[in-house]
mmCIF file of C-alpha atoms in Angstrom:
data_model
loop_
_atom_site.group_PDB
_atom_site.id
_atom_site.type_symbol
_atom_site.label_atom_id
_atom_site.label_comp_id
_atom_site.label_asym_id
_atom_site.label_seq_id
_atom_site.Cartn_x
_atom_site.Cartn_y
_atom_site.Cartn_z
ATOM 1 C CA UNK R 202 -102.565 65.987 42.178
ATOM 2 C CA UNK R 203 -106.053 65.028 43.311
ATOM 3 C CA UNK R 204 -105.026 62.210 45.692
ATOM 4 C CA UNK R 205 -102.400 64.354 47.385
ATOM 5 C CA UNK R 206 -104.782 67.275 47.854
ATOM 6 C CA UNK R 207 -107.602 65.029 49.118
ATOM 7 C CA UNK R 208 -105.388 63.380 51.715
ATOM 8 C CA UNK R 209 -103.746 66.689 52.600
ATOM 9 C CA UNK R 210 -107.167 68.262 53.150
ATOM 10 C CA UNK R 211 -108.335 65.289 55.225
ATOM 11 C CA UNK R 212 -105.327 65.330 57.543
ATOM 12 C CA UNK R 213 -105.466 69.126 57.804
ATOM 13 C CA UNK R 214 -109.089 69.243 58.918
ATOM 14 C CA UNK R 215 -108.509 66.223 61.168
ATOM 15 C CA UNK R 216 -105.655 68.056 62.869
ATOM 16 C CA UNK R 217 -107.891 70.895 64.034
ATOM 17 C CA UNK R 218 -110.555 68.560 65.393
ATOM 18 C CA UNK R 219 -113.192 67.847 62.783
ATOM 19 C CA UNK R 220 -115.877 65.726 64.506
ATOM 20 C CA UNK R 221 -115.377 62.074 63.699
ATOM 21 C CA UNK R 222 -111.599 62.286 63.685
ATOM 22 C CA UNK R 223 -109.118 61.433 66.418
ATOM 23 C CA UNK R 224 -108.171 64.994 67.317
ATOM 24 C CA UNK R 225 -111.793 65.855 68.063
ATOM 25 C CA UNK R 226 -111.825 63.232 70.803
ATOM 26 C CA UNK R 227 -108.649 64.650 72.312
ATOM 27 C CA UNK R 228 -109.903 68.220 72.245
ATOM 28 C CA UNK R 229 -113.272 67.198 73.650
ATOM 29 C CA UNK R 230 -111.698 65.301 76.545
ATOM 30 C CA UNK R 231 -109.403 68.228 77.326
ATOM 31 C CA UNK R 232 -112.324 70.651 77.381
ATOM 32 C CA UNK R 233 -114.484 68.346 79.519
ATOM 33 C CA UNK R 234 -111.630 67.748 81.947
ATOM 34 C CA UNK R 235 -110.836 71.439 82.169
ATOM 35 C CA UNK R 236 -114.472 72.430 82.664
ATOM 36 C CA UNK R 237 -114.503 70.900 86.152
ATOM 37 C CA UNK R 238 -111.612 73.203 87.119
ATOM 38 C CA UNK R 239 -112.298 76.555 85.454
ATOM 39 C CA UNK R 240 -114.622 77.862 82.780
ATOM 40 C CA UNK R 241 -112.115 80.600 81.931
ATOM 41 C CA UNK R 242 -109.534 77.951 81.052
ATOM 42 C CA UNK R 243 -112.100 76.280 78.787
ATOM 43 C CA UNK R 244 -112.657 79.567 76.967
ATOM 44 C CA UNK R 245 -108.908 80.065 76.563
ATOM 45 C CA UNK R 246 -108.520 76.530 75.217
ATOM 46 C CA UNK R 247 -111.400 77.073 72.802
ATOM 47 C CA UNK R 248 -109.718 80.258 71.605
ATOM 48 C CA UNK R 249 -106.603 78.228 70.859
ATOM 49 C CA UNK R 250 -108.679 75.677 68.980
ATOM 50 C CA UNK R 251 -110.284 78.418 66.862
ATOM 51 C CA UNK R 252 -106.907 80.011 66.117
ATOM 52 C CA UNK R 253 -105.441 76.634 65.135
ATOM 53 C CA UNK R 254 -108.381 75.923 62.843
ATOM 54 C CA UNK R 255 -108.143 79.318 61.171
ATOM 55 C CA UNK R 256 -104.399 78.914 60.666
ATOM 56 C CA UNK R 257 -104.860 75.411 59.245
ATOM 57 C CA UNK R 258 -107.555 76.569 56.806
ATOM 58 C CA UNK R 259 -105.399 79.527 55.736
ATOM 59 C CA UNK R 260 -102.450 77.177 55.159
ATOM 60 C CA UNK R 261 -104.644 74.727 53.262
ATOM 61 C CA UNK R 262 -105.906 77.474 50.970
ATOM 62 C CA UNK R 263 -102.389 78.783 50.302
ATOM 63 C CA UNK R 264 -100.782 75.382 49.720
ATOM 64 C CA UNK R 265 -103.369 73.190 48.027
ATOM 65 C CA UNK R 266 -106.143 75.296 46.553
ATOM 66 C CA UNK R 267 -105.908 77.718 43.670
ATOM 67 C CA UNK R 268 -103.393 78.078 40.895
ATOM 68 C CA UNK R 269 -99.753 77.063 41.211
ATOM 69 C CA UNK R 270 -97.467 80.036 41.742
ATOM 70 C CA UNK R 271 -94.422 78.443 40.090
ATOM 71 C CA UNK R 272 -93.902 76.215 37.085
ATOM 72 C CA UNK R 273 -92.106 73.649 39.270
ATOM 73 C CA UNK R 274 -95.146 73.284 41.538
ATOM 74 C CA UNK R 275 -97.409 72.797 38.522
ATOM 75 C CA UNK R 276 -95.310 69.819 37.352
ATOM 76 C CA UNK R 277 -95.280 67.912 40.663
ATOM 77 C CA UNK R 278 -96.621 64.367 40.253
ATOM 78 C CA UNK R 279 -99.546 62.966 42.235
ATOM 79 C CA UNK R 280 -99.085 60.303 44.885
ATOM 80 C CA UNK R 281 -98.076 56.939 43.506
ATOM 81 C CA UNK R 282 -99.631 53.650 44.625
ATOM 82 C CA UNK R 283 -97.021 53.057 47.343
ATOM 83 C CA UNK R 284 -97.520 56.475 48.917
ATOM 84 C CA UNK R 285 -101.290 56.091 48.742
ATOM 85 C CA UNK R 286 -101.073 52.617 50.290
ATOM 86 C CA UNK R 287 -99.021 54.102 53.122
ATOM 87 C CA UNK R 288 -101.486 56.909 53.863
ATOM 88 C CA UNK R 289 -104.797 55.038 53.552
ATOM 89 C CA UNK R 290 -104.242 52.975 56.744
ATOM 90 C CA UNK R 291 -103.507 56.229 58.563
ATOM 91 C CA UNK R 292 -106.836 57.613 57.335
ATOM 92 C CA UNK R 293 -108.549 54.497 58.675
ATOM 93 C CA UNK R 294 -106.836 54.872 62.060
ATOM 94 C CA UNK R 295 -107.757 58.567 62.297
ATOM 95 C CA UNK R 296 -111.403 57.733 61.602
ATOM 96 C CA UNK R 297 -111.398 54.652 63.846
ATOM 97 C CA UNK R 298 -110.076 56.548 66.857
ATOM 98 C CA UNK R 299 -112.460 59.414 66.145
ATOM 99 C CA UNK R 300 -115.565 57.266 65.760
ATOM 100 C CA UNK R 301 -114.842 54.526 68.305
ATOM 101 C CA UNK R 302 -112.274 55.637 70.904
ATOM 102 C CA UNK R 303 -113.417 53.199 73.623
ATOM 103 C CA UNK R 304 -110.625 50.599 73.158
ATOM 104 C CA UNK R 305 -107.962 53.293 73.487
ATOM 105 C CA UNK R 306 -109.626 54.974 76.460
ATOM 106 C CA UNK R 307 -110.132 51.620 78.213
ATOM 107 C CA UNK R 308 -106.474 50.760 77.735
ATOM 108 C CA UNK R 309 -105.453 54.026 79.408
ATOM 109 C CA UNK R 310 -108.051 53.953 82.206
ATOM 110 C CA UNK R 311 -106.064 52.032 84.830
ATOM 111 C CA UNK R 312 -102.854 54.020 84.409
ATOM 112 C CA UNK R 313 -104.648 57.375 84.292
ATOM 113 C CA UNK R 314 -106.629 56.516 87.434
ATOM 114 C CA UNK R 315 -103.417 55.545 89.229
ATOM 115 C CA UNK R 316 -101.746 58.765 88.088
ATOM 116 C CA UNK R 317 -104.652 60.866 89.336
ATOM 117 C CA UNK R 318 -104.601 59.103 92.708
ATOM 118 C CA UNK R 319 -100.857 59.657 92.989
ATOM 119 C CA UNK R 320 -101.160 63.339 92.069
ATOM 120 C CA UNK R 321 -104.048 64.000 94.462
ATOM 121 C CA UNK R 322 -102.602 62.173 97.443
ATOM 122 C CA UNK R 323 -104.748 59.063 97.312
ATOM 123 C CA UNK R 324 -108.185 60.556 96.652
ATOM 124 C CA UNK R 325 -110.400 58.393 94.488
ATOM 125 C CA UNK R 326 -111.421 59.705 91.095
ATOM 126 C CA UNK R 327 -115.081 59.641 92.167
ATOM 127 C CA UNK R 328 -114.245 61.913 95.140
ATOM 128 C CA UNK R 329 -112.551 64.391 92.808
ATOM 129 C CA UNK R 330 -115.596 64.565 90.552
ATOM 130 C CA UNK R 331 -117.857 65.361 93.529
ATOM 131 C CA UNK R 332 -115.625 68.129 94.782
ATOM 132 C CA UNK R 333 -114.585 68.965 98.377
#
């Protein structure tokens, strides 16, 4: 099952924020945004990221690497062409968002700015970055 394991490994490491994948951008933006509020919260978030990565690697080792524990698992077929054709565009999207997130961030910019202004009582985003 080499195609299944390769794609499973890719999506597993992408889910805990491997640089160059979409989840890395999300985690990075959360940490940068939180750093202006509290360094302690950044450390707590980083602890969660480390725990998630360790859990994901442990799961990956138990599920995909090593010998099959049952005879049924040893006989499972690899991905067919239709399943592979379904997952490959998802791989491309994960890499695209991770390597070039600007179109997605630009699309969200106006609504996020309006949300921040609404939540802060009309303060501009630039005023929030400078502090009180």
